[in-house]
Coordinates of C-alpha atoms in Angstrom, one line a residue:
M1 CA 4.4 -19.7 11.0
S2 CA 1.6 -18.5 8.7
T3 CA -2.0 -19.0 9.9
F4 CA -5.4 -18.1 8.6
A5 CA -8.5 -16.8 10.3
A6 CA -10.4 -19.4 12.3
S7 CA -13.4 -20.7 10.3
H8 CA -15.7 -20.8 13.2
L9 CA -15.4 -17.1 14.0
S10 CA -16.9 -14.1 12.3
P11 CA -14.2 -12.4 10.2
S12 CA -15.6 -8.9 10.5
Y13 CA -18.1 -7.0 12.3
P14 CA -21.1 -5.2 10.7
D15 CA -20.2 -1.6 11.6
R16 CA -16.7 -0.4 12.0
A17 CA -15.9 0.9 15.5
A18 CA -13.6 3.8 16.3
W19 CA -10.0 3.0 15.4
G20 CA -8.6 0.4 17.8
T21 CA -11.8 0.0 19.8
A22 CA -13.9 -2.7 18.2
P23 CA -16.1 -4.4 20.8
K24 CA -15.6 -7.8 19.1
L25 CA -12.4 -9.3 17.8
R26 CA -12.2 -10.4 14.1
A27 CA -11.4 -14.0 13.6
W28 CA -7.7 -13.4 12.9
Q29 CA -7.4 -11.1 15.9
Q30 CA -9.0 -13.7 18.2
E31 CA -6.8 -16.5 16.8
A32 CA -3.6 -14.4 17.3
F33 CA -4.8 -13.3 20.7
D34 CA -5.4 -16.9 21.8
L35 CA -2.0 -18.0 20.4
Y36 CA -0.3 -15.2 22.4
F37 CA -1.8 -16.2 25.7
R38 CA -1.2 -19.9 25.1
R39 CA 2.5 -19.1 24.6
E40 CA 2.9 -16.2 27.2
P41 CA 6.0 -15.0 25.2
R42 CA 8.3 -12.2 26.1
D43 CA 8.5 -11.3 22.4
F44 CA 5.8 -11.8 19.8
L45 CA 5.9 -10.6 16.2
T46 CA 2.5 -10.1 14.5
V47 CA 2.5 -9.4 10.7
A48 CA -0.9 -8.4 9.5
T49 CA -1.8 -6.6 6.3
P50 CA -2.5 -2.9 6.5
G51 CA -6.2 -2.3 7.4
A52 CA -6.6 -5.6 9.2
G53 CA -6.9 -4.1 12.7
K54 CA -3.5 -4.5 14.4
T55 CA -4.4 -1.7 16.9
T56 CA -7.5 -3.3 18.2
Y57 CA -5.6 -6.6 18.6
A58 CA -2.7 -5.0 20.4
L59 CA -4.9 -2.9 22.8
R60 CA -6.9 -6.0 23.7
I61 CA -3.6 -7.8 24.7
A62 CA -2.5 -4.8 26.7
S63 CA -5.9 -4.6 28.5
E64 CA -5.6 -8.3 29.4
L65 CA -2.0 -8.0 30.6
L66 CA -2.9 -5.0 32.8
A67 CA -6.0 -6.7 34.2
N68 CA -4.0 -9.8 35.1
G69 CA -1.2 -7.7 36.8
V70 CA 1.4 -9.0 34.4
I71 CA 2.3 -5.4 33.5
R72 CA 1.8 -2.1 35.1
A73 CA 2.6 0.3 32.2
V74 CA 2.4 0.5 28.4
T75 CA 4.9 2.2 26.0
V76 CA 3.8 2.6 22.4
V77 CA 6.6 3.3 19.9
T78 CA 5.5 4.7 16.5
P79 CA 7.2 6.0 13.3
T80 CA 5.5 9.5 13.4
E81 CA 4.1 12.2 15.7
H82 CA 0.6 11.8 14.2
L83 CA 0.5 8.1 15.1
K84 CA 1.4 8.8 18.7
R85 CA -1.8 10.8 19.0
Q86 CA -3.8 8.3 17.1
W87 CA -2.7 5.5 19.4
A88 CA -3.4 7.6 22.5
D89 CA -6.9 8.3 21.2
A90 CA -7.6 4.7 20.6
A91 CA -6.2 3.5 23.9
G92 CA -8.2 6.1 25.8
R93 CA -11.4 4.8 24.4
V94 CA -10.7 1.4 25.9
G95 CA -9.6 2.8 29.3
I96 CA -5.8 2.9 28.8
N97 CA -4.6 6.4 29.3
I98 CA -1.5 7.1 27.1
D99 CA 0.4 10.4 27.1
P100 CA 1.2 11.3 23.4
E101 CA 2.9 14.5 24.4
F102 CA 5.7 13.0 26.5
K103 CA 9.0 14.7 25.9
N104 CA 12.5 13.4 26.7
S105 CA 13.1 16.5 28.7
Q106 CA 10.3 15.6 31.1
G107 CA 11.9 12.5 32.4
A108 CA 8.5 11.2 33.7
T109 CA 4.8 11.6 33.0
S110 CA 1.8 12.3 35.1
R111 CA 0.4 9.5 37.4
D112 CA -2.8 9.9 35.5
Y113 CA -1.3 8.0 32.6
T114 CA -0.7 4.2 32.3
G115 CA 2.1 4.9 29.8
V116 CA 3.4 7.0 27.0
A117 CA 3.6 7.1 23.2
V118 CA 6.9 8.0 21.7
T119 CA 8.6 7.8 18.3
Y120 CA 11.6 5.7 17.2
A121 CA 13.6 8.8 16.7
Q122 CA 12.7 10.0 20.2
V123 CA 13.9 6.8 21.8
A124 CA 17.2 6.9 19.8
M125 CA 17.9 10.4 21.1
H126 CA 17.9 9.3 24.8
P127 CA 17.7 5.5 25.2
A128 CA 19.0 5.6 28.8
L129 CA 16.0 7.7 29.8
H130 CA 13.5 5.2 28.3
R131 CA 15.5 2.3 29.8
A132 CA 15.1 3.8 33.2
R133 CA 11.3 4.2 32.6
T134 CA 11.1 0.6 31.5
E135 CA 12.9 -0.7 34.5
A136 CA 10.8 1.4 36.9
R137 CA 7.6 -0.5 36.2
K138 CA 6.7 -3.8 34.6
T139 CA 6.1 -2.6 31.0
L140 CA 4.6 -3.9 27.8
V141 CA 6.2 -2.2 24.8
I142 CA 4.1 -2.1 21.6
F143 CA 6.2 -1.5 18.5
D144 CA 4.0 -0.1 15.8
E145 CA 5.6 -0.9 12.4
I146 CA 8.6 -2.5 14.0
H147 CA 10.6 -2.5 10.7
H148 CA 11.3 1.3 11.4
A149 CA 13.6 0.2 14.3
G150 CA 16.1 -0.9 11.6
D151 CA 16.1 2.5 9.8
A152 CA 19.5 3.3 11.1
K153 CA 22.0 1.5 13.3
S154 CA 21.6 4.2 16.0
W155 CA 17.9 3.6 16.0
G156 CA 18.2 -0.1 16.4
D157 CA 20.9 0.2 19.1
G158 CA 18.7 2.8 20.9
V159 CA 15.6 0.6 20.8
R160 CA 17.6 -2.4 22.1
E161 CA 19.1 -0.4 25.0
A162 CA 15.8 1.2 25.9
F163 CA 13.6 -1.8 25.9
E164 CA 15.8 -4.8 26.7
P165 CA 14.4 -4.8 30.3
A166 CA 10.8 -4.8 29.2
T167 CA 8.5 -7.4 30.7
R168 CA 6.7 -8.0 27.4
R169 CA 7.3 -6.7 23.8
L170 CA 4.7 -6.9 21.1
Q171 CA 6.0 -6.2 17.6
L172 CA 3.5 -5.2 14.9
T173 CA 4.0 -4.6 11.2
G174 CA 2.1 -4.7 7.9
T175 CA 5.2 -4.6 5.8
P176 CA 8.1 -6.4 7.5
F177 CA 10.5 -6.4 4.6
R178 CA 13.5 -4.0 4.2
S179 CA 16.2 -3.7 1.6
D180 CA 19.1 -3.3 4.0
D181 CA 20.9 -5.6 6.4
N182 CA 20.1 -3.8 9.6
P183 CA 18.5 -6.4 11.8
I184 CA 15.2 -5.4 13.4
P185 CA 15.5 -5.4 17.2
F186 CA 13.7 -8.2 19.1
V187 CA 12.7 -10.0 15.8
G188 CA 13.8 -13.6 15.3
Y189 CA 15.7 -14.8 12.2
E190 CA 16.1 -18.3 10.8
E191 CA 18.4 -19.5 8.1
D192 CA 16.6 -20.4 4.9
A193 CA 17.5 -23.0 2.2
E194 CA 19.9 -20.5 0.5
G195 CA 21.8 -19.7 3.7
F196 CA 20.2 -16.3 4.3
K197 CA 18.7 -15.2 7.6
R198 CA 14.9 -14.6 7.2
S199 CA 12.6 -12.9 9.7
V200 CA 10.1 -15.2 11.4
A201 CA 6.7 -14.0 12.4
D202 CA 4.8 -15.6 15.3
Y203 CA 1.5 -14.9 13.5
S204 CA 0.9 -13.8 9.9
Y205 CA -2.2 -12.6 8.2
G206 CA -1.8 -11.5 4.6
Y207 CA -3.8 -9.4 2.2
G208 CA -5.2 -12.5 0.4
P209 CA -6.7 -14.2 3.4
A210 CA -7.9 -10.8 4.7
L211 CA -9.7 -10.2 1.4
D212 CA -11.3 -13.7 1.5
D213 CA -12.5 -12.9 5.1
G214 CA -14.0 -9.5 4.1
V215 CA -11.6 -7.8 6.5
V216 CA -10.1 -5.6 3.7
R217 CA -11.4 -4.1 0.5
P218 CA -10.6 -5.4 -3.0
V219 CA -8.3 -2.9 -4.8
I220 CA -8.9 -2.0 -8.4
F221 CA -5.9 -0.3 -10.1
L222 CA -6.8 2.0 -13.0
A223 CA -3.6 2.7 -15.1
Y224 CA -3.3 5.6 -17.5
S225 CA -0.8 6.1 -20.3
G226 CA -0.5 9.1 -22.6
E227 CA 1.6 11.4 -24.7
M228 CA 4.4 13.4 -23.0
K229 CA 6.5 16.2 -24.5
W230 CA 9.2 18.2 -22.8
R231 CA 12.2 20.4 -23.5
T232 CA 15.6 19.8 -21.9
R233 CA 17.9 22.5 -20.6
A234 CA 19.9 22.0 -23.8
G235 CA 16.8 23.1 -25.8
D236 CA 16.0 19.6 -27.2
E237 CA 12.4 18.7 -27.5
I238 CA 11.6 15.1 -26.6
A239 CA 8.3 13.2 -26.9
A240 CA 7.5 9.8 -25.5
T241 CA 4.4 7.7 -24.8
L242 CA 4.0 6.6 -21.2
G243 CA 3.1 2.9 -21.1
T244 CA 5.3 1.9 -24.1
P245 CA 8.8 0.4 -23.8
L246 CA 11.2 3.3 -22.9
T247 CA 14.7 3.6 -21.7
K248 CA 15.3 4.3 -18.0
D249 CA 16.0 8.0 -18.7
Q250 CA 13.0 8.3 -21.0
L251 CA 10.7 6.7 -18.5
S252 CA 11.9 8.9 -15.6
Q253 CA 11.4 12.0 -17.7
A254 CA 8.0 11.0 -19.1
W255 CA 6.9 10.1 -15.6
R256 CA 8.0 13.4 -14.2
A257 CA 6.2 15.2 -17.1
A258 CA 3.0 13.3 -16.3
L259 CA 3.0 14.4 -12.7
D260 CA 3.7 18.0 -13.5
P261 CA 0.7 20.0 -12.5
K262 CA 1.3 22.4 -15.4
G263 CA 0.4 19.5 -17.9
D264 CA -2.9 18.0 -18.7
W265 CA -2.1 14.4 -17.8
I266 CA -2.5 14.7 -14.0
R267 CA -5.5 17.0 -14.4
Q268 CA -7.2 14.5 -16.7
V269 CA -6.5 11.6 -14.4
M270 CA -7.8 13.5 -11.3
Q271 CA -10.9 14.3 -13.3
A272 CA -11.4 10.5 -14.0
A273 CA -10.7 9.8 -10.3
D274 CA -13.3 12.4 -9.3
R275 CA -15.9 10.7 -11.7
R276 CA -15.0 7.4 -10.0
L277 CA -15.5 8.9 -6.6
T278 CA -19.0 10.2 -7.6
E279 CA -19.9 6.6 -8.7
V280 CA -18.6 5.1 -5.5
R281 CA -20.6 7.6 -3.5
R282 CA -23.8 6.2 -4.9
G283 CA -23.2 3.2 -2.6
V284 CA -20.8 4.7 0.0
P285 CA -22.2 8.2 0.6
D286 CA -19.2 9.5 2.7
A287 CA -16.5 8.0 0.4
G288 CA -13.4 10.2 0.2
G289 CA -10.4 10.5 -2.1
L290 CA -6.7 10.9 -1.5
V291 CA -4.0 12.3 -3.8
I292 CA -0.5 11.3 -2.7
A293 CA 1.8 14.1 -4.0
T294 CA 5.5 14.3 -4.2
D295 CA 6.2 17.8 -2.7
H296 CA 4.5 20.8 -1.2
E297 CA 4.4 22.9 -4.4
T298 CA 2.7 20.2 -6.5
A299 CA 0.3 19.3 -3.6
R300 CA -1.1 22.9 -3.6
A301 CA -1.3 22.9 -7.4
Y302 CA -3.2 19.5 -7.3
A303 CA -5.6 21.0 -4.8
R304 CA -6.4 23.9 -7.1
H305 CA -7.1 21.4 -9.9
L306 CA -9.5 19.5 -7.7
R307 CA -11.4 22.6 -6.7
N308 CA -11.9 23.3 -10.4
I309 CA -12.9 19.7 -11.2
S310 CA -15.2 19.0 -8.3
G311 CA -16.3 22.5 -7.3
E312 CA -15.2 21.8 -3.7
G313 CA -12.0 22.7 -1.9
A314 CA -9.5 19.9 -1.0
T315 CA -7.8 19.5 2.4
V316 CA -4.1 19.9 1.9
V317 CA -1.8 18.2 4.5
L318 CA 1.9 19.1 4.4
S319 CA 4.6 17.4 6.5
D320 CA 5.8 20.6 8.1
D321 CA 2.4 21.8 9.1
P322 CA 1.9 21.7 12.9
G323 CA -1.8 21.3 12.3
A324 CA -1.5 18.3 10.1
S325 CA -2.8 15.8 12.7
K326 CA -5.8 18.0 13.3
K327 CA -6.6 18.3 9.6
I328 CA -6.4 14.6 9.1
K329 CA -8.7 14.0 12.0
Q330 CA -11.2 16.6 10.8
F331 CA -11.1 15.1 7.2
A332 CA -11.7 11.6 8.6
A333 CA -14.8 12.7 10.5
S334 CA -16.2 14.8 7.6
E335 CA -17.8 14.0 4.3
D336 CA -15.4 16.2 2.2
R337 CA -14.4 14.7 -1.1
W338 CA -10.6 15.1 -1.4
L339 CA -7.5 15.1 0.7
V340 CA -4.1 16.0 -0.8
A341 CA -1.0 14.9 1.2
V342 CA 2.7 15.0 0.7
R343 CA 3.2 11.2 1.2
M344 CA 3.0 11.6 5.0
V345 CA -0.2 9.5 5.2
S346 CA 1.5 6.5 3.6
E347 CA 1.6 4.5 6.8
G348 CA -0.7 3.9 9.7
V349 CA -3.0 6.9 9.3
D350 CA -6.5 5.7 9.7
I351 CA -9.1 7.3 7.4
P352 CA -11.5 4.4 6.7
R353 CA -13.7 6.3 4.4
L354 CA -10.9 6.7 1.8
C355 CA -12.1 4.7 -1.3
V356 CA -10.4 6.4 -4.2
G357 CA -6.7 7.3 -4.6
V358 CA -4.4 8.9 -7.1
Y359 CA -0.8 7.7 -6.8
A360 CA 0.9 11.0 -8.0
T361 CA 4.3 10.5 -6.4
S362 CA 7.6 9.4 -7.8
T363 CA 8.3 7.1 -4.9
S364 CA 8.1 3.5 -6.2
T365 CA 9.6 1.2 -3.5
P366 CA 7.6 -1.9 -2.7
L367 CA 7.4 -0.9 0.9
F368 CA 6.1 2.6 0.3
F369 CA 3.6 1.3 -2.4
A370 CA 2.2 -1.3 -0.1
Q371 CA 1.8 1.2 2.7
A372 CA 0.2 3.8 0.5
V373 CA -2.3 1.3 -0.9
G374 CA -3.0 0.3 2.7
R375 CA -4.7 3.6 3.2
F376 CA -7.6 2.5 1.0
V377 CA -8.1 -1.1 2.0
R378 CA -9.6 -0.6 5.5
A379 CA -13.0 -2.1 5.3
R380 CA -16.0 -0.9 7.3
K381 CA -18.6 -3.3 5.8
R382 CA -18.6 -6.0 3.2
G383 CA -18.8 -4.9 -0.4
E384 CA -16.8 -1.6 -0.3
T385 CA -14.2 -1.5 -3.0
A386 CA -11.1 0.7 -3.4
S387 CA -9.9 2.3 -6.6
V388 CA -6.3 3.6 -7.1
F389 CA -5.3 5.6 -10.2
L390 CA -1.7 5.4 -11.3
P391 CA 0.6 6.1 -14.3
S392 CA 1.4 3.2 -16.6
V393 CA 4.9 2.7 -15.2
P394 CA 6.4 -0.8 -15.2
T395 CA 7.5 -0.7 -11.6
L396 CA 4.1 0.4 -10.3
M397 CA 2.3 -2.0 -12.6
G398 CA 4.4 -4.9 -11.3
L399 CA 3.7 -3.9 -7.7
A400 CA 0.0 -3.6 -8.4
N401 CA 0.0 -7.1 -10.0
E402 CA 1.7 -8.6 -6.9
M403 CA -0.5 -7.2 -4.2
E404 CA -0.8 -10.6 -2.5
T405 CA 3.0 -11.2 -2.4
E406 CA 4.2 -11.6 1.2
R407 CA 7.8 -10.8 1.9
D408 CA 10.1 -11.3 4.9
H409 CA 13.1 -9.3 6.0
V410 CA 16.2 -11.1 4.7
L411 CA 19.7 -10.4 6.1
N412 CA 23.0 -10.8 4.2
K413 CA 21.2 -11.2 0.9
R414 CA 22.4 -10.3 -2.6
P415 CA 22.3 -6.6 -3.7
P416 CA 18.8 -5.1 -3.2
E417 CA 16.1 -5.9 -5.7
D418 CA 15.4 -3.1 -8.2
G419 CA 13.2 -0.5 -6.5
L420 CA 13.6 -2.1 -3.0
D421 CA 15.2 1.0 -1.5
D422 CA 14.1 2.1 1.9
T423 CA 15.9 5.5 1.7
L424 CA 12.9 6.9 -0.2
L425 CA 10.5 5.4 2.4
E426 CA 12.5 7.1 5.2
Q427 CA 12.1 10.4 3.4
A428 CA 8.4 9.9 2.9
N429 CA 7.5 11.1 6.4
R430 CA 9.9 14.0 6.4
E431 CA 9.6 17.6 5.2
K432 CA 9.4 17.9 1.4
D433 CA 9.8 21.4 0.0
T434 CA 11.2 20.7 -3.4
P435 CA 10.2 18.2 -6.2
D436 CA 12.0 14.9 -6.4
V437 CA 14.3 14.2 -9.3
L438 CA 13.6 10.9 -11.0
G439 CA 17.0 9.7 -12.1
D440 CA 19.8 11.9 -13.3
E441 CA 18.0 13.7 -16.1
L442 CA 18.7 17.4 -16.8
P443 CA 16.1 19.8 -15.6
F444 CA 13.4 20.3 -18.2
E445 CA 10.3 22.1 -19.0
T446 CA 7.0 20.2 -19.6
M447 CA 5.5 21.3 -22.9
Q448 CA 2.5 19.1 -23.3
T449 CA 1.0 16.1 -21.7
S450 CA -2.2 14.1 -22.2
A451 CA -3.7 11.0 -20.6
T452 CA -5.2 7.9 -22.2
F453 CA -6.9 5.1 -20.3
D454 CA -4.6 2.0 -20.5
R455 CA -6.1 -0.9 -18.4
V456 CA -7.4 -2.1 -15.1
L457 CA -5.4 -4.4 -12.8
F458 CA -7.1 -6.6 -10.3
D459 CA -6.0 -9.7 -8.4
G460 CA -3.0 -10.2 -10.6
G461 CA -5.0 -9.9 -13.8
E462 CA -5.3 -7.1 -16.4
F463 CA -8.5 -6.0 -18.1
G464 CA -9.4 -3.5 -20.8
T465 CA -8.1 -2.8 -24.3
G466 CA -7.1 0.9 -23.9
A467 CA -9.3 3.8 -24.7
E468 CA -9.6 7.5 -25.1
L469 CA -10.7 9.6 -22.1
G470 CA -14.4 9.9 -21.8
S471 CA -15.0 7.0 -24.2
A472 CA -17.6 4.3 -23.5
E473 CA -14.8 1.8 -23.0
E474 CA -13.3 3.9 -20.2
E475 CA -16.7 4.5 -18.6
D476 CA -17.2 0.7 -18.5
F477 CA -14.5 0.6 -15.8
I478 CA -15.0 4.1 -14.2
G479 CA -18.6 3.2 -13.7
L480 CA -18.2 -0.1 -11.8
P481 CA -20.5 -0.1 -8.8
G482 CA -18.8 1.0 -5.5
L483 CA -20.3 -1.9 -3.6
L484 CA -19.1 -5.3 -4.9
E485 CA -17.7 -8.5 -3.4
P486 CA -14.3 -9.5 -4.7
D487 CA -15.7 -12.3 -6.9
Q488 CA -18.2 -9.8 -8.3
V489 CA -15.4 -7.4 -9.2
A490 CA -13.6 -10.1 -11.1
T491 CA -16.8 -11.2 -12.9
L492 CA -17.7 -7.7 -14.0
L493 CA -14.1 -6.9 -15.1
R494 CA -14.0 -10.1 -17.3
K495 CA -17.4 -9.2 -18.8
R496 CA -16.3 -5.7 -19.6
Q497 CA -13.3 -6.9 -21.3
S498 CA -15.2 -9.7 -23.2
D499 CA -17.7 -7.1 -24.4
Q500 CA -15.0 -4.8 -25.7
Q501 CA -13.1 -7.6 -27.5
A502 CA -16.4 -8.8 -29.0
A503 CA -17.1 -5.3 -30.3
K504 CA -13.7 -5.1 -31.9
R505 CA -14.2 -8.5 -33.6
K506 CA -17.4 -7.1 -35.2
Q507 CA -15.5 -4.6 -37.2
P508 CA -15.9 -5.0 -41.0
A509 CA -14.0 -8.0 -42.3
D510 CA -12.7 -6.1 -45.3
E511 CA -11.0 -3.5 -43.1
P512 CA -7.2 -3.9 -43.6
R513 CA -5.5 -5.5 -40.6
Q514 CA -2.7 -3.2 -39.4
T515 CA 0.6 -4.6 -38.3
L516 CA 0.9 -4.1 -34.5
A517 CA 3.5 -1.8 -33.1
P518 CA 5.8 -3.4 -30.5
H519 CA 3.9 -2.0 -27.5
E520 CA 0.5 -3.1 -29.1
Q521 CA 1.9 -6.6 -29.6
I522 CA 3.0 -6.8 -25.9
A523 CA -0.4 -5.5 -24.8
E524 CA -2.2 -8.2 -26.9
L525 CA 0.1 -10.9 -25.4
R526 CA -0.6 -9.6 -21.9
R527 CA -4.3 -9.8 -22.5
E528 CA -4.0 -13.3 -23.9
L529 CA -2.0 -14.5 -20.9
N530 CA -4.3 -12.8 -18.4
G531 CA -7.3 -14.5 -20.1
L532 CA -5.6 -17.9 -19.7
V533 CA -4.7 -17.1 -16.0
G534 CA -8.4 -16.2 -15.4
A535 CA -9.4 -19.5 -16.9
W536 CA -6.8 -21.4 -14.7
N537 CA -8.1 -19.5 -11.7
H538 CA -11.6 -20.8 -12.4
R539 CA -10.3 -24.3 -12.8
T540 CA -8.0 -24.4 -9.7
G541 CA -9.3 -21.6 -7.4
Q542 CA -5.7 -20.2 -7.1
P543 CA -5.5 -16.4 -7.0
H544 CA -4.3 -14.7 -10.2
G545 CA -1.2 -13.3 -8.4
V546 CA -0.2 -16.8 -7.2
I547 CA -0.6 -18.2 -10.8
H548 CA 1.5 -15.4 -12.2
S549 CA 4.2 -16.0 -9.5
E550 CA 4.2 -19.7 -10.4
L551 CA 4.6 -18.9 -14.1
R552 CA 7.6 -16.6 -13.2
R553 CA 9.2 -19.4 -11.2
A554 CA 8.7 -21.8 -14.1
C555 CA 10.0 -19.4 -16.8
G556 CA 12.1 -16.8 -15.0
G557 CA 12.0 -13.2 -15.9
P558 CA 10.4 -10.1 -14.3
P559 CA 6.7 -9.4 -13.5
I560 CA 4.3 -9.3 -16.4
A561 CA 4.4 -5.5 -16.5
Q562 CA 8.1 -5.6 -17.3
A563 CA 8.3 -8.8 -19.3
T564 CA 9.3 -8.9 -23.0
A565 CA 7.0 -10.3 -25.7
E566 CA 9.2 -13.4 -25.8
Q567 CA 8.9 -13.9 -22.1
I568 CA 5.1 -13.5 -22.2
Q569 CA 4.8 -16.0 -25.0
E570 CA 6.9 -18.5 -23.0
R571 CA 4.4 -18.1 -20.1
I572 CA 1.5 -18.6 -22.5
A573 CA 3.0 -21.8 -23.7
I574 CA 3.6 -23.0 -20.2
I575 CA 0.0 -22.4 -18.9
R576 CA -1.4 -24.0 -22.1
R577 CA 0.7 -27.0 -21.3
W578 CA -0.6 -27.0 -17.7
A579 CA -4.2 -27.1 -19.1
T580 CA -3.4 -30.3 -21.1
Q581 CA -1.3 -32.1 -18.5
R582 CA -2.7 -31.1 -15.0
R583 CA -5.9 -32.4 -13.5

């Protein structure tokens, strides 16, 4: 069942309350809340996009069940230690005392607490203990990001054993899809038309509806290409242009070179991101930025770059740092410019003032990408926008173009889709001391890297014609106001692109017309297709991402960022045919 926010209720409140403690429910929260109490279910799966406010909703249900005597205790199960404390803080502010420091060795907690917060790993280590606790009192179990219960068979079995006796179970997730066949405990599955078992949510609230309701921010993706040069262990010097068609090995090496803190690419991109942050702060004075790094060494190096760029030190959060939670909390309450983290803030961590991000990690699974972008979409008031800087890598571009795609967990399916590998996600919240290896390439030395502005991606559309760093064309997009409604973002992006194309058409007619290189031809075709998609959006009201998905269904092939020139031309022909045949 997929439902949208009730039209008669206010979708968002003027000022954002402390995490999980809003005095007034948003429309979707109220609708899901009402549905829950109409059904009075033992199990209830709520799928809501990151940033929508699942914590507020869950704590309101817990308060109601406690007040009515349906339950006497609450257990919150989370993926990470930091989230245990975050839930306990939020619950405490609404009068539910949760112990986030509960250890398996304790066996029981103080009578001052209504319940405990534990991790999935903690439950899997001693499920019998948690089963005994659950049987002792009528308990509501809140599963935060329930898909983690399927991370390993032992985890799933442990969760089932521990919480099978629970009086009520409330499952929450923003990203329910997984690449493996491990069923998620207490989640229902139904057979689809192709004979595969697909997870079924009791209530769903996706990014598209949340954006329409003003509950989340619109996300502008700024992609950067550039020249990369490196030397292999064998002594060979190789050069490639990020953002052009490359083999898998070339792409992985060029990507690795781009993220190397010894090169100029990442420094130049962070410099552009800092300029964007300055612009956003004109309308959002406390706006902050987050660089998501791959490992400890590069995180520290990125922080040094940011100090040189902005003149201010950056907060660095490492996964093995016992003070990580405290640092995140302090940064969230400050007005500091930059936070650098080793991917551990990809999920659940609440820093609502984050408005600008740099995706400087090699992890490219759909699950991790969605959760990472989720750190920037948490709206406090209408008009705030989010900007995420990323390398021009086809996988990332495809994910950015399909922000509105909603997935389910499917069992017994075909081999995993390319990039849909949860192993990397599982590693994301663990200690990272050494750099990741992208592919099977030989170790190499980065010799030279430089960045070039490629394009902007928004709502499934692509804007911009490519430009040098610091050029007027790049500044057109870097300088977008930080306070804009989604439709204003789209209007301004179209105008920027139209102005740039008009300027190019004004070039002297007698200038010789150069033959386009393959990557230039693909870029031109993408722009043509996106212009037609924009026109179709105005005509039908369908979101850009939905139109692109319909074109893919009609023509086959990968997302636009990975499509060949021939495949893009076929989609152009199809959408032109729609324009003449459809009313």
